Amino acid sequence: MTALRRTVKIRGAPMQALDLQTICDKCDKSRAHGNHTKCSKLRQAEAAERRLQK
Ligand SMILES: [Zn+2]
């Protein structure tokens, strides 16, 4: 159901976050290639830690 909430503006505003979505911020590799389950788990762990530290 996330696809329905996506707001993609083609003419309104340029897609600035395209790089962030295609390139993994954990291993700096294309998300389309390789396995990023560890990266997503790492990201989740960081979010959980941040929640605990508050
Ligand atoms: Zn990755």
CSV table of N, CA, C and O and ligand atoms in Angstrom, one decimal:
chain,number,residue,atom,x,y,z
A,1,MET,N,0.8,-1.2,0.0
A,1,MET,CA,0.0,0.0,0.0
A,1,MET,C,0.9,1.3,0.0
A,1,MET,O,0.3,2.3,0.0
A,2,THR,N,2.2,1.1,0.1
A,2,THR,CA,3.0,2.3,0.1
A,2,THR,C,3.1,2.9,-1.3
A,2,THR,O,3.3,4.1,-1.4
A,3,ALA,N,2.8,2.2,-2.3
A,3,ALA,CA,2.9,2.7,-3.6
A,3,ALA,C,1.8,3.7,-3.8
A,3,ALA,O,2.0,4.7,-4.6
A,4,LEU,N,0.7,3.6,-3.1
A,4,LEU,CA,-0.4,4.5,-3.3
A,4,LEU,C,-0.1,5.8,-2.6
A,4,LEU,O,-0.6,6.9,-3.0
A,5,ARG,N,0.8,5.8,-1.7
A,5,ARG,CA,1.1,7.1,-1.0
A,5,ARG,C,2.2,7.8,-1.6
A,5,ARG,O,2.6,8.9,-1.2
A,6,ARG,N,2.9,7.2,-2.6
A,6,ARG,CA,4.0,7.9,-3.2
A,6,ARG,C,3.6,9.1,-4.0
A,6,ARG,O,2.6,9.1,-4.7
A,7,THR,N,4.3,10.2,-3.8
A,7,THR,CA,4.0,11.4,-4.6
A,7,THR,C,5.1,11.7,-5.4
A,7,THR,O,6.1,12.3,-5.0
A,8,VAL,N,5.0,11.3,-6.7
A,8,VAL,CA,6.1,11.6,-7.6
A,8,VAL,C,5.8,12.7,-8.5
A,8,VAL,O,4.8,12.7,-9.3
A,9,LYS,N,6.5,13.8,-8.4
A,9,LYS,CA,6.3,15.0,-9.3
A,9,LYS,C,7.3,15.0,-10.4
A,9,LYS,O,8.5,15.1,-10.1
A,10,ILE,N,6.9,14.9,-11.5
A,10,ILE,CA,7.8,14.9,-12.7
A,10,ILE,C,8.2,16.3,-13.1
A,10,ILE,O,9.3,16.7,-13.4
A,11,ARG,N,7.1,17.2,-13.2
A,11,ARG,CA,7.3,18.5,-13.7
A,11,ARG,C,7.4,19.5,-12.5
A,11,ARG,O,8.0,20.6,-12.6
A,12,GLY,N,6.8,19.2,-11.4
A,12,GLY,CA,6.7,20.1,-10.3
A,12,GLY,C,8.1,20.3,-9.7
A,12,GLY,O,8.6,21.4,-9.6
A,13,ALA,N,8.7,19.3,-9.2
A,13,ALA,CA,10.0,19.4,-8.5
A,13,ALA,C,10.9,18.3,-9.0
A,13,ALA,O,10.5,17.1,-9.2
A,14,PRO,N,12.2,18.5,-9.1
A,14,PRO,CA,13.2,17.5,-9.5
A,14,PRO,C,13.3,16.5,-8.4
A,14,PRO,O,13.2,16.8,-7.3
A,15,MET,N,13.6,15.2,-8.8
A,15,MET,CA,13.7,14.2,-7.8
A,15,MET,C,15.1,14.2,-7.3
A,15,MET,O,16.1,13.6,-7.8
A,16,GLN,N,15.3,15.0,-6.2
A,16,GLN,CA,16.6,15.2,-5.6
A,16,GLN,C,17.1,13.9,-4.9
A,16,GLN,O,18.3,13.7,-4.8
A,17,ALA,N,16.2,13.2,-4.3
A,17,ALA,CA,16.6,12.1,-3.4
A,17,ALA,C,16.8,10.8,-4.2
A,17,ALA,O,16.8,9.7,-3.7
A,18,LEU,N,17.0,10.9,-5.5
A,18,LEU,CA,17.1,9.7,-6.3
A,18,LEU,C,18.3,8.9,-6.0
A,18,LEU,O,18.3,7.7,-5.9
A,19,ASP,N,19.4,9.6,-5.7
A,19,ASP,CA,20.7,9.0,-5.4
A,19,ASP,C,20.6,8.2,-4.1
A,19,ASP,O,21.1,7.1,-3.9
A,20,LEU,N,19.8,8.8,-3.1
A,20,LEU,CA,19.7,8.2,-1.8
A,20,LEU,C,18.9,6.9,-1.9
A,20,LEU,O,19.0,6.0,-1.1
A,21,GLN,N,18.0,6.9,-2.9
A,21,GLN,CA,17.1,5.7,-3.0
A,21,GLN,C,17.8,4.6,-3.8
A,21,GLN,O,17.5,3.4,-3.6
A,22,THR,N,18.6,5.0,-4.7
A,22,THR,CA,19.2,3.9,-5.6
A,22,THR,C,20.5,3.4,-5.0
A,22,THR,O,20.9,2.2,-5.1
A,23,ILE,N,21.2,4.3,-4.3
A,23,ILE,CA,22.5,3.9,-3.7
A,23,ILE,C,22.3,3.6,-2.2
A,23,ILE,O,21.8,4.4,-1.5
A,24,CYS,N,22.7,2.5,-1.7
A,24,CYS,CA,22.6,2.1,-0.3
A,24,CYS,C,23.5,3.0,0.5
A,24,CYS,O,24.7,3.2,0.2
A,25,ASP,N,23.0,3.5,1.6
A,25,ASP,CA,23.7,4.4,2.4
A,25,ASP,C,24.6,3.7,3.4
A,25,ASP,O,25.4,4.3,4.1
A,26,LYS,N,24.5,2.4,3.4
A,26,LYS,CA,25.3,1.6,4.4
A,26,LYS,C,26.5,1.0,3.7
A,26,LYS,O,27.6,1.0,4.3
A,27,CYS,N,26.4,0.5,2.5
A,27,CYS,CA,27.6,0.0,1.8
A,27,CYS,C,27.9,0.7,0.5
A,27,CYS,O,28.8,0.3,-0.2
A,28,ASP,N,27.2,1.8,0.2
A,28,ASP,CA,27.5,2.7,-0.9
A,28,ASP,C,27.5,1.9,-2.2
A,28,ASP,O,28.2,2.2,-3.1
A,29,LYS,N,26.6,0.9,-2.3
A,29,LYS,CA,26.4,0.2,-3.6
A,29,LYS,C,25.0,0.3,-4.1
A,29,LYS,O,24.1,0.5,-3.3
A,30,SER,N,24.8,0.0,-5.3
A,30,SER,CA,23.5,0.1,-5.9
A,30,SER,C,22.6,-0.9,-5.2
A,30,SER,O,22.9,-2.0,-5.0
A,31,ARG,N,21.4,-0.4,-4.8
A,31,ARG,CA,20.4,-1.2,-4.1
A,31,ARG,C,19.9,-2.3,-5.0
A,31,ARG,O,19.3,-3.3,-4.6
A,32,ALA,N,20.0,-2.1,-6.3
A,32,ALA,CA,19.5,-3.0,-7.3
A,32,ALA,C,20.4,-4.3,-7.4
A,32,ALA,O,20.0,-5.3,-7.8
A,33,HIS,N,21.6,-4.1,-6.9
A,33,HIS,CA,22.6,-5.2,-7.0
A,33,HIS,C,23.0,-5.6,-5.6
A,33,HIS,O,23.1,-4.8,-4.7
A,34,GLY,N,23.2,-6.9,-5.4
A,34,GLY,CA,23.7,-7.4,-4.1
A,34,GLY,C,22.6,-7.6,-3.1
A,34,GLY,O,21.4,-7.3,-3.3
A,35,ASN,N,23.0,-8.1,-1.9
A,35,ASN,CA,22.0,-8.3,-0.9
A,35,ASN,C,22.1,-7.2,0.2
A,35,ASN,O,23.2,-7.0,0.7
A,36,HIS,N,21.1,-6.6,0.5
A,36,HIS,CA,21.1,-5.5,1.5
A,36,HIS,C,20.3,-5.7,2.7
A,36,HIS,O,19.8,-4.8,3.4
A,37,THR,N,20.1,-7.0,3.0
A,37,THR,CA,19.3,-7.3,4.2
A,37,THR,C,20.0,-6.9,5.4
A,37,THR,O,19.5,-6.5,6.4
A,38,LYS,N,21.4,-7.1,5.4
A,38,LYS,CA,22.2,-6.7,6.5
A,38,LYS,C,22.1,-5.2,6.7
A,38,LYS,O,22.1,-4.7,7.8
A,39,CYS,N,22.2,-4.5,5.6
A,39,CYS,CA,22.1,-3.0,5.6
A,39,CYS,C,20.8,-2.5,6.2
A,39,CYS,O,20.8,-1.7,7.1
A,40,SER,N,19.7,-3.2,5.8
A,40,SER,CA,18.4,-2.7,6.3
A,40,SER,C,18.3,-3.1,7.8
A,40,SER,O,17.7,-2.3,8.6
A,41,LYS,N,18.9,-4.2,8.2
A,41,LYS,CA,18.9,-4.6,9.6
A,41,LYS,C,19.7,-3.7,10.4
A,41,LYS,O,19.4,-3.3,11.6
A,42,LEU,N,20.9,-3.3,9.8
A,42,LEU,CA,21.8,-2.3,10.5
A,42,LEU,C,21.0,-1.0,10.7
A,42,LEU,O,21.1,-0.4,11.8
A,43,ARG,N,20.3,-0.6,9.7
A,43,ARG,CA,19.6,0.7,9.8
A,43,ARG,C,18.5,0.6,10.9
A,43,ARG,O,18.3,1.5,11.6
A,44,GLN,N,17.8,-0.6,10.9
A,44,GLN,CA,16.8,-0.8,11.9
A,44,GLN,C,17.4,-0.8,13.3
A,44,GLN,O,16.8,-0.2,14.3
A,45,ALA,N,18.6,-1.4,13.5
A,45,ALA,CA,19.2,-1.5,14.8
A,45,ALA,C,19.6,-0.1,15.2
A,45,ALA,O,19.5,0.3,16.4
A,46,GLU,N,20.1,0.7,14.3
A,46,GLU,CA,20.5,2.1,14.6
A,46,GLU,C,19.3,2.9,15.1
A,46,GLU,O,19.3,3.7,16.0
A,47,ALA,N,18.2,2.7,14.4
A,47,ALA,CA,16.9,3.4,14.8
A,47,ALA,C,16.4,3.0,16.1
A,47,ALA,O,16.0,3.8,16.9
A,48,ALA,N,16.6,1.7,16.4
A,48,ALA,CA,16.2,1.2,17.7
A,48,ALA,C,17.1,1.7,18.8
A,48,ALA,O,16.6,2.1,19.9
A,49,GLU,N,18.4,1.8,18.5
A,49,GLU,CA,19.3,2.4,19.5
A,49,GLU,C,19.0,3.8,19.8
A,49,GLU,O,19.0,4.3,20.9
A,50,ARG,N,18.7,4.5,18.7
A,50,ARG,CA,18.4,6.0,18.9
A,50,ARG,C,17.2,6.1,19.8
A,50,ARG,O,17.0,7.0,20.6
A,51,ARG,N,16.2,5.2,19.6
A,51,ARG,CA,15.0,5.2,20.4
A,51,ARG,C,15.3,5.0,21.9
A,51,ARG,O,14.7,5.6,22.7
A,52,LEU,N,16.2,4.1,22.1
A,52,LEU,CA,16.6,3.7,23.5
A,52,LEU,C,17.3,4.9,24.2
A,52,LEU,O,17.2,5.1,25.4
A,53,GLN,N,18.2,5.5,23.4
A,53,GLN,CA,19.0,6.6,24.0
A,53,GLN,C,18.2,7.8,24.4
A,53,GLN,O,18.7,8.6,25.2
A,54,LYS,N,17.0,8.0,23.8
A,54,LYS,CA,16.3,9.2,24.1
A,54,LYS,C,15.8,9.3,25.6
A,54,LYS,O,15.5,8.3,26.2
B,1,ZN,ZN,23.7,-2.1,1.3
